[in-house]
mmCIF file of N, CA and C in Angstrom:
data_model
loop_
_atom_site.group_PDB
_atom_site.id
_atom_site.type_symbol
_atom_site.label_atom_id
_atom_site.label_comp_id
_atom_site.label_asym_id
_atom_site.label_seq_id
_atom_site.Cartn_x
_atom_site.Cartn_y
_atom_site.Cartn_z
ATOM 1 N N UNK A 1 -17.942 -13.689 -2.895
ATOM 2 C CA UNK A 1 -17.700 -12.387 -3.487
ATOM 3 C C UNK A 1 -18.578 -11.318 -2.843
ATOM 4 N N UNK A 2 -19.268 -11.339 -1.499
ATOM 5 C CA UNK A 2 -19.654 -10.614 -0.473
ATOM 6 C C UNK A 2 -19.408 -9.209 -0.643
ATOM 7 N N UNK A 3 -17.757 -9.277 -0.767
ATOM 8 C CA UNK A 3 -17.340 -7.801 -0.534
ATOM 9 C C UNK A 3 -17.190 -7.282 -1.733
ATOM 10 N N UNK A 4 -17.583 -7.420 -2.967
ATOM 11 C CA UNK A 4 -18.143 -6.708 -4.104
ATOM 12 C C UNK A 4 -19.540 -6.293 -4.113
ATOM 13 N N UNK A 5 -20.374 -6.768 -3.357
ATOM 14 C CA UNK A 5 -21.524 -6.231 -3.519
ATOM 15 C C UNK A 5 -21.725 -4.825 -3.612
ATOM 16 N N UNK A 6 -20.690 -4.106 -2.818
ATOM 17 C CA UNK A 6 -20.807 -2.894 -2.758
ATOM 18 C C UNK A 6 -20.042 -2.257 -3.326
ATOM 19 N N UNK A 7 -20.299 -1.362 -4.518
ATOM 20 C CA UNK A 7 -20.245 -0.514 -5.926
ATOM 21 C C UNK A 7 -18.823 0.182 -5.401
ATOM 22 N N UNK A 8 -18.705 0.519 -4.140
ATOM 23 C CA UNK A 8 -17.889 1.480 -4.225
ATOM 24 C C UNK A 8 -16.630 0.854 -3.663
ATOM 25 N N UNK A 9 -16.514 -0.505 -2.654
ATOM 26 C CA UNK A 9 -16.325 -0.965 -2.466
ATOM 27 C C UNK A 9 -15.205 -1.708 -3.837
ATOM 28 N N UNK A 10 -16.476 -2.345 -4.610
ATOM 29 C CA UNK A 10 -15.537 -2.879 -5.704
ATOM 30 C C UNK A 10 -14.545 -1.884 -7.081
ATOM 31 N N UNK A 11 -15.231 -0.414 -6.691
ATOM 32 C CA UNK A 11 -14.473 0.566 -7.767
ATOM 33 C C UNK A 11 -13.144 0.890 -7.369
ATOM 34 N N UNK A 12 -13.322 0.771 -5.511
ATOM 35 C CA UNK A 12 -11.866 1.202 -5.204
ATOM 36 C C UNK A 12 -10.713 -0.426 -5.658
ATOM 37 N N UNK A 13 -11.388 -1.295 -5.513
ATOM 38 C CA UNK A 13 -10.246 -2.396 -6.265
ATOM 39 C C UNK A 13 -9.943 -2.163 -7.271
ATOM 40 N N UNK A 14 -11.548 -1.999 -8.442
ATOM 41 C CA UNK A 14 -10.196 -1.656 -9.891
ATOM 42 C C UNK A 14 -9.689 -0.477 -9.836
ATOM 43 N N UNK A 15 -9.769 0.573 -9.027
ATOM 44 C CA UNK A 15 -8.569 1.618 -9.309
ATOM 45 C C UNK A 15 -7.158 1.357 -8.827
ATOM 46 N N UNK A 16 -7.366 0.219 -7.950
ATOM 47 C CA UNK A 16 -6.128 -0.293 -7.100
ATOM 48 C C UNK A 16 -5.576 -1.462 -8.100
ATOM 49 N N UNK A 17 -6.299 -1.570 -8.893
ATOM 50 C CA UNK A 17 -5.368 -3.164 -9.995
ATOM 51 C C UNK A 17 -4.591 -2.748 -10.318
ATOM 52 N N UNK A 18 -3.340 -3.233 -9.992
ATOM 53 C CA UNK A 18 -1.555 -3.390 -10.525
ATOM 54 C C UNK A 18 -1.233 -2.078 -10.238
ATOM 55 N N UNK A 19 -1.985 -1.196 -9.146
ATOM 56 C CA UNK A 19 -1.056 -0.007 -8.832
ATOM 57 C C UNK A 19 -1.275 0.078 -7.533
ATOM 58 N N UNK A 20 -0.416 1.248 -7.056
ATOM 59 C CA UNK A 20 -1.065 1.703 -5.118
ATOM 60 C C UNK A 20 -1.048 2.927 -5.513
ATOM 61 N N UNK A 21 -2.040 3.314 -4.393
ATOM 62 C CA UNK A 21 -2.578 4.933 -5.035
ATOM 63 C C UNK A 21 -2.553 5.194 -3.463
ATOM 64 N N UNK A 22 -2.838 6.488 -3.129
ATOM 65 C CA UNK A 22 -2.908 7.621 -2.663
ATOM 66 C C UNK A 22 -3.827 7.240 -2.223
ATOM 67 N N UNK A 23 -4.619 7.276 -0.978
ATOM 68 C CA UNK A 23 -5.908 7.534 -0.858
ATOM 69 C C UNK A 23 -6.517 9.231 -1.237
ATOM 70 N N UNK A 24 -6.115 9.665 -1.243
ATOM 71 C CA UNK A 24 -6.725 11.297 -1.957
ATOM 72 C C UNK A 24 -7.120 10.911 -2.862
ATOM 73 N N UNK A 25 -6.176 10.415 -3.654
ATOM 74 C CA UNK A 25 -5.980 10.456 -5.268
ATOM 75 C C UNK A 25 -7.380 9.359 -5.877
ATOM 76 N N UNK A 26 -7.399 8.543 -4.639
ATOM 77 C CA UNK A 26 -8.351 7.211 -4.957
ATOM 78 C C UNK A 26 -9.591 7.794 -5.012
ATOM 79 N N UNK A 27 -9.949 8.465 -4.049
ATOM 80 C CA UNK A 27 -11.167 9.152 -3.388
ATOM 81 C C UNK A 27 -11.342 10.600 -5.017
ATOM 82 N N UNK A 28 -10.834 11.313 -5.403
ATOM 83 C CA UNK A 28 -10.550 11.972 -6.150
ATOM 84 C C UNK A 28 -10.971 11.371 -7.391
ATOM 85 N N UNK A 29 -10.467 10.192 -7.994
ATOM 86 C CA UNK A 29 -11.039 9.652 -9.113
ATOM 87 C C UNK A 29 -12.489 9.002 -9.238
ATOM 88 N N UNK A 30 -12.567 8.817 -7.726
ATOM 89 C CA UNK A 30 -13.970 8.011 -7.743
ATOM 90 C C UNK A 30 -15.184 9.487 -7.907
ATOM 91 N N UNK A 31 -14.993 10.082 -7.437
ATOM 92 C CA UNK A 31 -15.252 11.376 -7.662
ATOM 93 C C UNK A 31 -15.592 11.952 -8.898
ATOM 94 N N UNK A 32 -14.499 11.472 -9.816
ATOM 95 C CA UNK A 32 -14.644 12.019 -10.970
ATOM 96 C C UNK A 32 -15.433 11.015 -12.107
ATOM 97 N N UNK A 33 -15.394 10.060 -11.228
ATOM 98 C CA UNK A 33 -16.460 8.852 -12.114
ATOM 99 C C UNK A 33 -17.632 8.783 -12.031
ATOM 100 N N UNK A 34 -18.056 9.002 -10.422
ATOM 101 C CA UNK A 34 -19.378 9.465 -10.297
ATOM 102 C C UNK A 34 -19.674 10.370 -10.346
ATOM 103 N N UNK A 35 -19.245 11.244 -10.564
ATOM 104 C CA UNK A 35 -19.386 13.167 -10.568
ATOM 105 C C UNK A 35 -20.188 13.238 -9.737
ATOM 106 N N UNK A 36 -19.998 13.105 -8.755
ATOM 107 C CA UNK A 36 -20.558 13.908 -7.560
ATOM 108 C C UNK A 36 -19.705 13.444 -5.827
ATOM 109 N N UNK A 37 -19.370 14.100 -5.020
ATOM 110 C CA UNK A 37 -18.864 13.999 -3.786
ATOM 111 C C UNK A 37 -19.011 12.579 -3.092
ATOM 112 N N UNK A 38 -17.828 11.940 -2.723
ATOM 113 C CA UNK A 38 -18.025 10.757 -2.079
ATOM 114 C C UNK A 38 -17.791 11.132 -0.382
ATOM 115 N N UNK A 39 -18.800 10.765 0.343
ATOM 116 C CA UNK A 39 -18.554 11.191 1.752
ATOM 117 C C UNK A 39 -17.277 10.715 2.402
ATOM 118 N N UNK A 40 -16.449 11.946 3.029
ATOM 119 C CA UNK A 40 -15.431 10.876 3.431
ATOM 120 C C UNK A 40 -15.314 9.502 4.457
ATOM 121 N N UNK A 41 -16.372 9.701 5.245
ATOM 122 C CA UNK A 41 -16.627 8.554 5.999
ATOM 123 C C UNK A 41 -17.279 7.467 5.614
ATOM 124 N N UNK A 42 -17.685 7.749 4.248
ATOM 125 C CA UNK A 42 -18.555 6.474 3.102
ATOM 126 C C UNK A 42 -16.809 5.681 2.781
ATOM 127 N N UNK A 43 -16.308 6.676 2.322
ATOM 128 C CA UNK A 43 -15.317 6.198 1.982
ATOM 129 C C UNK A 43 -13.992 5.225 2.320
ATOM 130 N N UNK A 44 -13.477 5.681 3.704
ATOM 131 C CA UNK A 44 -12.453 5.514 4.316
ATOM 132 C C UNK A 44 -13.232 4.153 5.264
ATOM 133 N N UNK A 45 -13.977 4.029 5.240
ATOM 134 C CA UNK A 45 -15.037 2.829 6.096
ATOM 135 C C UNK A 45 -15.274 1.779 4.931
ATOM 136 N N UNK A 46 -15.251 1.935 3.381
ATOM 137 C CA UNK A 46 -15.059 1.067 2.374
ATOM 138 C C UNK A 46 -13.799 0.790 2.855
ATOM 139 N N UNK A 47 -12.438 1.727 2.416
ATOM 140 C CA UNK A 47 -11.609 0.999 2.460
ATOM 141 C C UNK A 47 -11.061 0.321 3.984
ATOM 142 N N UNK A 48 -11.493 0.786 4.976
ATOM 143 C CA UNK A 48 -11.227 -0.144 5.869
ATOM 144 C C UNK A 48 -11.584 -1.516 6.095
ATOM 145 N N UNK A 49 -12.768 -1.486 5.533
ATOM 146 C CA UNK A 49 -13.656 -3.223 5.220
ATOM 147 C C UNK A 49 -12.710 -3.652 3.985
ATOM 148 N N UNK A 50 -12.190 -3.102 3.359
ATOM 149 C CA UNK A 50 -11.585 -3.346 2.061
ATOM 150 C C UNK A 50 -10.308 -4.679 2.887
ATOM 151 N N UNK A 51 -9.742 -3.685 3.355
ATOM 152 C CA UNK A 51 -8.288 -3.614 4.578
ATOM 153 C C UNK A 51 -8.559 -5.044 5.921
ATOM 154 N N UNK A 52 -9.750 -5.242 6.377
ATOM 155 C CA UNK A 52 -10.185 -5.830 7.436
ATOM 156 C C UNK A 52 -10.433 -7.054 6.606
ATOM 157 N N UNK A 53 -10.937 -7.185 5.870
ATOM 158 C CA UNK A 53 -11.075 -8.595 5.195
ATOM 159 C C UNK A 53 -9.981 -9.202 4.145
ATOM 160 N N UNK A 54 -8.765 -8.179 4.186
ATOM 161 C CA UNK A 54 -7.640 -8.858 3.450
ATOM 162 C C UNK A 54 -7.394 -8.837 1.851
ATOM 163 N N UNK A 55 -8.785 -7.844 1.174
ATOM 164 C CA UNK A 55 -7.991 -7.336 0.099
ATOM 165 C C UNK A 55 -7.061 -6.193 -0.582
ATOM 166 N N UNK A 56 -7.285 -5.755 0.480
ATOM 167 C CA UNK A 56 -6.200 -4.251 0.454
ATOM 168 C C UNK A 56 -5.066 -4.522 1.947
ATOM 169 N N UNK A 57 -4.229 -4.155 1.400
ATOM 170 C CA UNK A 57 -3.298 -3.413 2.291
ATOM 171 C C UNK A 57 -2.803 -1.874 2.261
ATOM 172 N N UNK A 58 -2.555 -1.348 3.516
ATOM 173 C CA UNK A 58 -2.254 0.108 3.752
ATOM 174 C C UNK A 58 -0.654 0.211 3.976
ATOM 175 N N UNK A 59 -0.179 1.204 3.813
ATOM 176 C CA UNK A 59 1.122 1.662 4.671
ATOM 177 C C UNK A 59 1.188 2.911 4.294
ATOM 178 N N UNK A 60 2.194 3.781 5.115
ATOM 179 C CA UNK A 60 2.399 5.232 5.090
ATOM 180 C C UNK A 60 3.555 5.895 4.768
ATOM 181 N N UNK A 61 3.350 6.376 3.610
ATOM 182 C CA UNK A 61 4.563 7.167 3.152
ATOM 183 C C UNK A 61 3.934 8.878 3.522
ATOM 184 N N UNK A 62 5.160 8.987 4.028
ATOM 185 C CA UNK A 62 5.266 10.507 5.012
ATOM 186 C C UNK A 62 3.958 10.803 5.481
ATOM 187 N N UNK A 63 3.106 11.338 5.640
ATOM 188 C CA UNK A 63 1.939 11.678 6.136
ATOM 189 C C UNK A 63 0.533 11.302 5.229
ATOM 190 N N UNK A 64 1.034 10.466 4.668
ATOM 191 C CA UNK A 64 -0.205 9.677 3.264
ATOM 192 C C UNK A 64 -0.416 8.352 3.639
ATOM 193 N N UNK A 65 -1.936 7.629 3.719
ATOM 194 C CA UNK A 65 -1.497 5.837 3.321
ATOM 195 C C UNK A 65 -1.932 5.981 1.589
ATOM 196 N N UNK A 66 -1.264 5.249 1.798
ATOM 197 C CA UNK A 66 -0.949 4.695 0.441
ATOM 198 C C UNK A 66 -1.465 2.881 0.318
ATOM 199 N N UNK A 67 -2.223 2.644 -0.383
ATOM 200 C CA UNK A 67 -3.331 1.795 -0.598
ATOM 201 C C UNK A 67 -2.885 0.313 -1.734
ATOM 202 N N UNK A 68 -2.728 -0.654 -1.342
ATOM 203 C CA UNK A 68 -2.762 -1.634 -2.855
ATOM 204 C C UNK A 68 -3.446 -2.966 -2.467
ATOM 205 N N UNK A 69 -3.575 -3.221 -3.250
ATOM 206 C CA UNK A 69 -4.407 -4.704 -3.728
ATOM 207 C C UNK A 69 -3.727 -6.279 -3.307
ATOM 208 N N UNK A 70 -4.019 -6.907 -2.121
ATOM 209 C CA UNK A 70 -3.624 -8.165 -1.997
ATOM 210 C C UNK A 70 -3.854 -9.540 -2.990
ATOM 211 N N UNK A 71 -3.069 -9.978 -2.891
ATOM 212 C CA UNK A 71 -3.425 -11.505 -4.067
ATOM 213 C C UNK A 71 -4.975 -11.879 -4.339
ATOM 214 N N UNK A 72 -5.401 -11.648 -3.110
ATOM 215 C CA UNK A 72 -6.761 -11.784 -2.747
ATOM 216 C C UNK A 72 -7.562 -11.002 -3.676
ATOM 217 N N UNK A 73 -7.562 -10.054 -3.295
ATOM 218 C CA UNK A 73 -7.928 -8.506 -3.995
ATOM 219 C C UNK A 73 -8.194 -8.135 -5.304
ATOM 220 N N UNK A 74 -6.733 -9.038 -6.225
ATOM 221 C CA UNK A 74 -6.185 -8.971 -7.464
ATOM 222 C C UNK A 74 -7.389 -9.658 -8.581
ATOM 223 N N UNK A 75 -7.355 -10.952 -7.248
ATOM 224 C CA UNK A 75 -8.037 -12.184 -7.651
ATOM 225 C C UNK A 75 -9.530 -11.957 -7.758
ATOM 226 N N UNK A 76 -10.526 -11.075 -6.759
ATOM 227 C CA UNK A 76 -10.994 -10.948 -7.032
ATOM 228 C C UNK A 76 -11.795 -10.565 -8.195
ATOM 229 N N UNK A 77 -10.498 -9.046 -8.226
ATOM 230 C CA UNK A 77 -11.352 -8.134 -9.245
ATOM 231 C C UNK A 77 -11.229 -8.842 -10.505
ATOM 232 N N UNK A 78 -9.948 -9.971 -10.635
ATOM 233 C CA UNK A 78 -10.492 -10.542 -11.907
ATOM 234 C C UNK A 78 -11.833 -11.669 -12.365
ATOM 235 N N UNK A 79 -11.622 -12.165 -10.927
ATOM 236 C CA UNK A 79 -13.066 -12.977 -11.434
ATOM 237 C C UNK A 79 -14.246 -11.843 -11.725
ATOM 238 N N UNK A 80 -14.462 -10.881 -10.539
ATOM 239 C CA UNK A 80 -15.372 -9.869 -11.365
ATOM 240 C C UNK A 80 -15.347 -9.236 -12.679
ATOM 241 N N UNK A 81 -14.120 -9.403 -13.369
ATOM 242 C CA UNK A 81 -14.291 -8.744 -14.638
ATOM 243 C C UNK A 81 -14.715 -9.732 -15.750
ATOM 244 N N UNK A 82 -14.304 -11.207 -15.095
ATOM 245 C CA UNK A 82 -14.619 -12.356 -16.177
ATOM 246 C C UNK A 82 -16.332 -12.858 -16.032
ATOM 247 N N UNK A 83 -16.839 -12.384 -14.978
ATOM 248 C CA UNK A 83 -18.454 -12.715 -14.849
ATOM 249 C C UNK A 83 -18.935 -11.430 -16.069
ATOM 250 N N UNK A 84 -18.419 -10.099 -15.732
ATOM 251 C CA UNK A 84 -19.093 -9.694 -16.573
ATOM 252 C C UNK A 84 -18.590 -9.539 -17.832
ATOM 253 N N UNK A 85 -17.587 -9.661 -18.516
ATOM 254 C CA UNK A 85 -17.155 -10.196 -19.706
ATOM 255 C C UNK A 85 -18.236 -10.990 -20.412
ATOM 256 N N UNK A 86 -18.283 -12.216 -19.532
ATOM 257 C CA UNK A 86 -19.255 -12.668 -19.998
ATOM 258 C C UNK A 86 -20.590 -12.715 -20.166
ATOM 259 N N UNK A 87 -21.157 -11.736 -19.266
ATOM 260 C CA UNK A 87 -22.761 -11.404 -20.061
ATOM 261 C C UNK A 87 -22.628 -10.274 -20.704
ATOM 262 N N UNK A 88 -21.773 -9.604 -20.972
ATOM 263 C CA UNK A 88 -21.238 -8.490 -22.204
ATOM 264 C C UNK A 88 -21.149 -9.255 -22.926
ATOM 265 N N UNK A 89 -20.447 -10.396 -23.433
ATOM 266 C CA UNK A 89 -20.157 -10.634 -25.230
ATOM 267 C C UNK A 89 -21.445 -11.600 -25.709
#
C-alpha cells in the first residue's frame, strides 16, 4: 500500500471511487478540502504515479482527461477505508 502513503495521492482515489471526474474538477475539490491551492505540478505528477502504477486510468473526452479508478485502485481505497474503520470504532 506504498502508493497511499501519500495524502494526496490517496484523496485523489477516494474522489475517484465509483466515479470519473474531470481532472479540473478533481484538482478543484481537493482544493476545497484543503482550503488552500494545490500546485499544479504537485498534482498532475500524483496523478500520473496514480496512472503509472495501474490505479487510475486516463482518457480524453474533447479537450479534458477524464480520470477513474482501476480494480486495483477500487481495491485499494477499500482496504484503506477498512484499516481505518477499524481504529475508529
Amino acid at each position: 500500500m506504498e502508493w497511499l502513503t501519500s495524502g494526496l495521492r490517496r484523496d485523489i482515489c477516494v474522489l475517484l471511487y465509483g466515479e470519473e471526474r474531470r481532472a479540473q474538477s478533481l484538482k478543484s475539490d481537493l482544493e476545497a478540502r484543503y482550503d488552500r491551492r494545490v500546485k499544479p505540478d504537485r498534482f498532475y505528477g500524483a496523478l500520473d504515479s496514480l496512472e503509472k502504477n495501474g490505479y487510475v486510468e486516463k482518457h480524453v473526452e474533447g479537450l479534458e482527461d477524464v480520470y477513474s479508478l482501476t480494480d486495483a485502485g477500487a481495491e485499494s481505497v477499500e482496504a484503506q477505508f477498512e484499516w481505518m474503520e477499524e481504529r475508529i470504532d
